[in-house]
Tab-separated table of C-alpha atoms in Angstrom:
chain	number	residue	atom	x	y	z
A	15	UNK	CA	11.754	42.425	10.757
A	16	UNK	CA	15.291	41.840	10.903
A	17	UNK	CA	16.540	38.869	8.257
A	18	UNK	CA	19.428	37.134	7.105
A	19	UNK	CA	21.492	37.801	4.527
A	20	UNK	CA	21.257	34.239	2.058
A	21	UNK	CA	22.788	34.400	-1.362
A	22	UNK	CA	22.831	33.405	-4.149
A	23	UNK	CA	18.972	34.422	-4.379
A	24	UNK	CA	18.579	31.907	-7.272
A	25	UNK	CA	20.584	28.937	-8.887
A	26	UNK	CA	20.109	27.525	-11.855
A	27	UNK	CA	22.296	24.446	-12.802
A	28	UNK	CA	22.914	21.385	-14.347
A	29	UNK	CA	22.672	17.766	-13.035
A	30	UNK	CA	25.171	16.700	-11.841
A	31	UNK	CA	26.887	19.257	-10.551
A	32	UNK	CA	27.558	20.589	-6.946
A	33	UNK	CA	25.680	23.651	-5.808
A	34	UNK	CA	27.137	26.284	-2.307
A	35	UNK	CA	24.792	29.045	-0.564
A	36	UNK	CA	25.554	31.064	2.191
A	37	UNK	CA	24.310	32.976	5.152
A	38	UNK	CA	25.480	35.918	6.736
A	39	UNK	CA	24.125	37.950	9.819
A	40	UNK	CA	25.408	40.877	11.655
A	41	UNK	CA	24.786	39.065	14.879
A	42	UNK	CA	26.304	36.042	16.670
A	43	UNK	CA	23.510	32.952	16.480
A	44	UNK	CA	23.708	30.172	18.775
A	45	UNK	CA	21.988	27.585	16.086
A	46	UNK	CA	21.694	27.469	12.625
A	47	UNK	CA	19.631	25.774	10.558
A	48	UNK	CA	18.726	24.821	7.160
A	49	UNK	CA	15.875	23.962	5.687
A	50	UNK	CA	14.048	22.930	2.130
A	51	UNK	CA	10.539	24.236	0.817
A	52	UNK	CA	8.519	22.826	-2.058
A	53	UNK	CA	5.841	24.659	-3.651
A	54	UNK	CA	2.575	24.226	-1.689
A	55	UNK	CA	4.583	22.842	1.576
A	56	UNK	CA	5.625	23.643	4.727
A	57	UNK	CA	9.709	24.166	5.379
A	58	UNK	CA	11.210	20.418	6.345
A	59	UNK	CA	14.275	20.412	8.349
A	60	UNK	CA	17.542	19.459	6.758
A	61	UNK	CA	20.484	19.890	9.018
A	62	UNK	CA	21.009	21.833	12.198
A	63	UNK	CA	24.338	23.191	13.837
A	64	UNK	CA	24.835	23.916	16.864
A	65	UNK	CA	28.438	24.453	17.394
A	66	UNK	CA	31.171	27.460	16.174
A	67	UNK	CA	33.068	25.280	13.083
A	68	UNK	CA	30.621	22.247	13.262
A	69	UNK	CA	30.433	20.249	9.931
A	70	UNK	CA	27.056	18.548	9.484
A	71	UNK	CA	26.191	16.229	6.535
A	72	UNK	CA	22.819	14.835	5.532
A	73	UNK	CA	23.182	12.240	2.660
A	74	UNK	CA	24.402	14.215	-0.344
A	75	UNK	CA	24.063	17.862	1.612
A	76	UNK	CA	26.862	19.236	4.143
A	77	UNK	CA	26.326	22.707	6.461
A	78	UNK	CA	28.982	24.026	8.222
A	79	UNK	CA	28.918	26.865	11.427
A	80	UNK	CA	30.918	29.785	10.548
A	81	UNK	CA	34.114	30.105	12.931
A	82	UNK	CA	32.608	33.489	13.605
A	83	UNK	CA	29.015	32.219	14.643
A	84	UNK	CA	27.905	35.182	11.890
A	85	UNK	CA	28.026	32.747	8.879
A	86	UNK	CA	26.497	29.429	7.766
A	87	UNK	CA	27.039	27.346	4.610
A	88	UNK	CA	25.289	25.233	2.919
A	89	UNK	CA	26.751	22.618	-0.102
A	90	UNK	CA	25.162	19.732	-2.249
A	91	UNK	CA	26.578	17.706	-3.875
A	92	UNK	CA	25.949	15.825	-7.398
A	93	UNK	CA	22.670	17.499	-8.216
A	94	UNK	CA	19.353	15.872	-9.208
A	95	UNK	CA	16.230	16.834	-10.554
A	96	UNK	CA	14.331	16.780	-7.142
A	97	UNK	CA	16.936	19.060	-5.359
A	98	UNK	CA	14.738	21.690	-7.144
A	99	UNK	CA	13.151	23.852	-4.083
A	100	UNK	CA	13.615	27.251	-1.862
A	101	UNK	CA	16.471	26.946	0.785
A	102	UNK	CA	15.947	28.706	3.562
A	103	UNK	CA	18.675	28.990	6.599
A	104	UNK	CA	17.551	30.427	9.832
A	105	UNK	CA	18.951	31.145	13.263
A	106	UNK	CA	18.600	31.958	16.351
A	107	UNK	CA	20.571	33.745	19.529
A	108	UNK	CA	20.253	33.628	23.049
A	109	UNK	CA	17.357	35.853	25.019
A	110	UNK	CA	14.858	35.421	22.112
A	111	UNK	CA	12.588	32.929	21.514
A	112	UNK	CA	12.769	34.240	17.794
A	113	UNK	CA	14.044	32.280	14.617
A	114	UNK	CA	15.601	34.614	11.949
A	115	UNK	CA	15.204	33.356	8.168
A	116	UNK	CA	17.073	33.827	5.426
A	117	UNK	CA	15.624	35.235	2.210
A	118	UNK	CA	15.750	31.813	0.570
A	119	UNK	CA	17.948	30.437	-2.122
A	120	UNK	CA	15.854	29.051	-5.521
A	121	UNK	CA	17.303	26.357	-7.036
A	122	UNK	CA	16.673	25.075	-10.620
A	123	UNK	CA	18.214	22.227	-11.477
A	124	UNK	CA	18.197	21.657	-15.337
A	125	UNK	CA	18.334	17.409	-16.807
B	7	UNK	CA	6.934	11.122	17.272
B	8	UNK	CA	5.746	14.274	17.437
B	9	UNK	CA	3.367	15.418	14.078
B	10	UNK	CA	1.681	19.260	13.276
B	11	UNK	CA	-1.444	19.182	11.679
B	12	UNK	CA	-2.771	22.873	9.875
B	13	UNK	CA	-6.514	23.348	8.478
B	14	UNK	CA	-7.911	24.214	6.522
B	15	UNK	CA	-5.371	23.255	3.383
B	16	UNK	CA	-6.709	26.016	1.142
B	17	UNK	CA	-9.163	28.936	2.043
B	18	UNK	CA	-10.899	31.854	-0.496
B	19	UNK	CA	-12.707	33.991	1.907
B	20	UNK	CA	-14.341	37.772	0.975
B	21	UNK	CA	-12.769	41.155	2.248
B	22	UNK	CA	-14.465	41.650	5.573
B	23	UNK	CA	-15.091	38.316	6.691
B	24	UNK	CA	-13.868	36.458	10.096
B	25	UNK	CA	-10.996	34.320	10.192
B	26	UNK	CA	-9.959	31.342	12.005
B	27	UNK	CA	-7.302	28.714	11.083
B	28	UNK	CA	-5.789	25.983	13.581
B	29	UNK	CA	-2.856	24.065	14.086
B	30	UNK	CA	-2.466	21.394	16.637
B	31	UNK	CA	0.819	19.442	17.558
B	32	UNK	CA	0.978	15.998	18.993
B	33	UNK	CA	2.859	13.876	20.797
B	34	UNK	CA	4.816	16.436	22.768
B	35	UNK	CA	3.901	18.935	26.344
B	36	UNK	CA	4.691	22.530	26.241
B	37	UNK	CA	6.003	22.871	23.043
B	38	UNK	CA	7.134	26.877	21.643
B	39	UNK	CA	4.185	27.732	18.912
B	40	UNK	CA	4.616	29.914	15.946
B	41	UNK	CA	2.837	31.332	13.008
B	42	UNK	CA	4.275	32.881	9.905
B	43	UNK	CA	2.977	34.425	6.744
B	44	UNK	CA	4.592	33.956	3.476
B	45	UNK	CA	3.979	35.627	0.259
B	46	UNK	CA	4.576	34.435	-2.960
B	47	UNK	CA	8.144	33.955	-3.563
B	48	UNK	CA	9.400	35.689	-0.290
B	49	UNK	CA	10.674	34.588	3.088
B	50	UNK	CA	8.772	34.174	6.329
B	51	UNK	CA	7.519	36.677	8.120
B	52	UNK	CA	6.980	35.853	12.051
B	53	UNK	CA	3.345	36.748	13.026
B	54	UNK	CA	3.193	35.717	16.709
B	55	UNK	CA	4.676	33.349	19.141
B	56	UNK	CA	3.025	31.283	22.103
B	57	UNK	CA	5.464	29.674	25.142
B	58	UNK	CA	2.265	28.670	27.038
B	59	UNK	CA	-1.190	28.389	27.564
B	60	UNK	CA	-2.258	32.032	27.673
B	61	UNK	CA	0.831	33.586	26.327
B	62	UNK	CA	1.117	35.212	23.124
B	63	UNK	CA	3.909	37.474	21.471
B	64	UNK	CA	2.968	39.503	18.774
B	65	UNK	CA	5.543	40.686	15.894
B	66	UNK	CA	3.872	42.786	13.675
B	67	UNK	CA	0.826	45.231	14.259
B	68	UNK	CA	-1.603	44.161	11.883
B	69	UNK	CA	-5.493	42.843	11.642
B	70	UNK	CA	-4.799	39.018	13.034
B	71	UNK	CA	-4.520	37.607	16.156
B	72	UNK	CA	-3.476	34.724	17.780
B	73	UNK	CA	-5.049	32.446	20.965
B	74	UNK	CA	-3.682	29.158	22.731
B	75	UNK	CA	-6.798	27.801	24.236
B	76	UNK	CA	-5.282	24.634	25.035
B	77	UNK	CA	-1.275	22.909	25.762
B	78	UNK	CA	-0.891	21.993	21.671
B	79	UNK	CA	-3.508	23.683	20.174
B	80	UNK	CA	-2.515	27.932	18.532
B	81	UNK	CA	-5.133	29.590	16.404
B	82	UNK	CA	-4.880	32.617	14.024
B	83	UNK	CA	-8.176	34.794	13.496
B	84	UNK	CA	-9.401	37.589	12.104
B	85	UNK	CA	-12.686	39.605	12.561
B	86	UNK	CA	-12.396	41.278	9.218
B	87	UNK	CA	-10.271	40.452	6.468
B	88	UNK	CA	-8.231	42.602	4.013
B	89	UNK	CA	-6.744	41.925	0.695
B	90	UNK	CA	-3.376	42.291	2.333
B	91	UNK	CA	-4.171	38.861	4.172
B	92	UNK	CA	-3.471	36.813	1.442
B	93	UNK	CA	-0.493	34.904	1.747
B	94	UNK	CA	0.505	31.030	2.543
B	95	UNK	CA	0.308	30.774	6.496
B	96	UNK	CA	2.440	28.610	8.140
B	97	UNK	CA	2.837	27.052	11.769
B	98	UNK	CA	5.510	25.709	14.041
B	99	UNK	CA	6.716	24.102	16.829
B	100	UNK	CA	9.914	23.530	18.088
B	101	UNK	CA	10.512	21.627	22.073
B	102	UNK	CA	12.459	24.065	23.538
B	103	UNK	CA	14.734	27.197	22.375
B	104	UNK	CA	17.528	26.434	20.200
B	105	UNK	CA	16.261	23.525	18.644
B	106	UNK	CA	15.023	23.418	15.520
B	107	UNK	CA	11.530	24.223	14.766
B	108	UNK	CA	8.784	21.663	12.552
B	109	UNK	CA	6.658	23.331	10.293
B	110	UNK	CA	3.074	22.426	9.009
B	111	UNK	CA	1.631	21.853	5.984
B	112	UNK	CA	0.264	25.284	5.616
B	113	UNK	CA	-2.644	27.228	5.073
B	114	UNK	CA	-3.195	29.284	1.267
B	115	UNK	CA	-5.815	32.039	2.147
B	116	UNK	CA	-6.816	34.122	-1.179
B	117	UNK	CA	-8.835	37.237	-0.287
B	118	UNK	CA	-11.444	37.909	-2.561
């Protein structure tokens, strides 16, 4: 089925520092969303967009809704060690009751 | 609030055996139901979708299917497994379309 475009497919980095993934579809999504999976758990909400340009922060994580409604963004800051996970970003557009996901972003943060 | 309970946790079941797991939401009416299949390391893959009692999309032709007996209540089954079931199996709800959906614990089935 049709999917999203996330990169970087895996991080690996240092505490501490800031970490950026992206989104990118070929069509125009009304929402997007972002979301955090731990090993043996169920996806858990982090931040959802709703607006063209909207910039949406969650404690030490911002999103932002590309201009172009094709794009989404995702940046944390000031890494820890239990930022380690799969980040998924998913959308949807009008006339479908469908979420699109991402192929997930792996992160691997190193004390 | 609103809470999504999946069972079983964990399942090992042999190739040709039935299938049934459940997911029930609470503390909403009428929510949007989904079910999705993971495998290891990948993204999810939508399996079916419910926007009512009785109504059931299907994404994929494959050997599942999905019911919605009751208002909060979507179950997967099988008659006969295959190894290709194996996967992590999740559900979700979301209120209406365009909000965001709330996902389940999640089901590990191993095929045997």
């Amino acid at each position: 089925g049709q999917q999203l475009n996330q990169s970087p497919q895996s991080m690996f980095i240092q505490e501490g520092e800031d970490v950026s993934m992206n989104c990118t579809s070929s069509s125009i999504f009304n929402t997007w969303l972002w979301y955090k999976q731990e090993p043996g758990e169920g996806p858990v909400l982090l931040i959802a967009l709703y607006k063209a340009g909207e910039l949406t922060s969650n404690g030490r994580l911002t999103a932002q809704f590309g201009i172009t409604r094709k794009d989404s963004f995702l940046n944390i800051s000031a890494s820890i060690p239990s930022d380690v996970g799969i980040y998924f970003c998913a959308g949807t557009t009008s006339g479908t009751y469908k979420y699109i996901f991402g192929t997930g972003t792996r992160l691997k943060v190193l004390a | 609030s609103q809470t999504i309970h999946q069972w079983p946790a964990t399942l090992v079941q042999p190739v040709g055996s039935p299938l049934s797991l459940e997911c029930t939401v609470e503390g909403t009416s009428n929510p949007n139901l989904y079910w999705y299949r993971q495998a290891a390391g990948r993204g999810l893959q939508l399996l079916f979708y419910s926007v009512g009692i009785g109504q059931i999309s299907s994404e994929v032709p494959q050997n599942l299917s999905a019911s919605r007996p009751q208002d909060r209540q979507f179950i997967l089954s099988s008659k006969k497994l295959l190894l290709s079931d194996s996967g992590f199996y999740l559900c979700a709800w979301t209120d209406s379309f365009n909000q965001p959906q709330h996902f389940g614990d999640g089901t590990r089935l191993s095929i045997l």
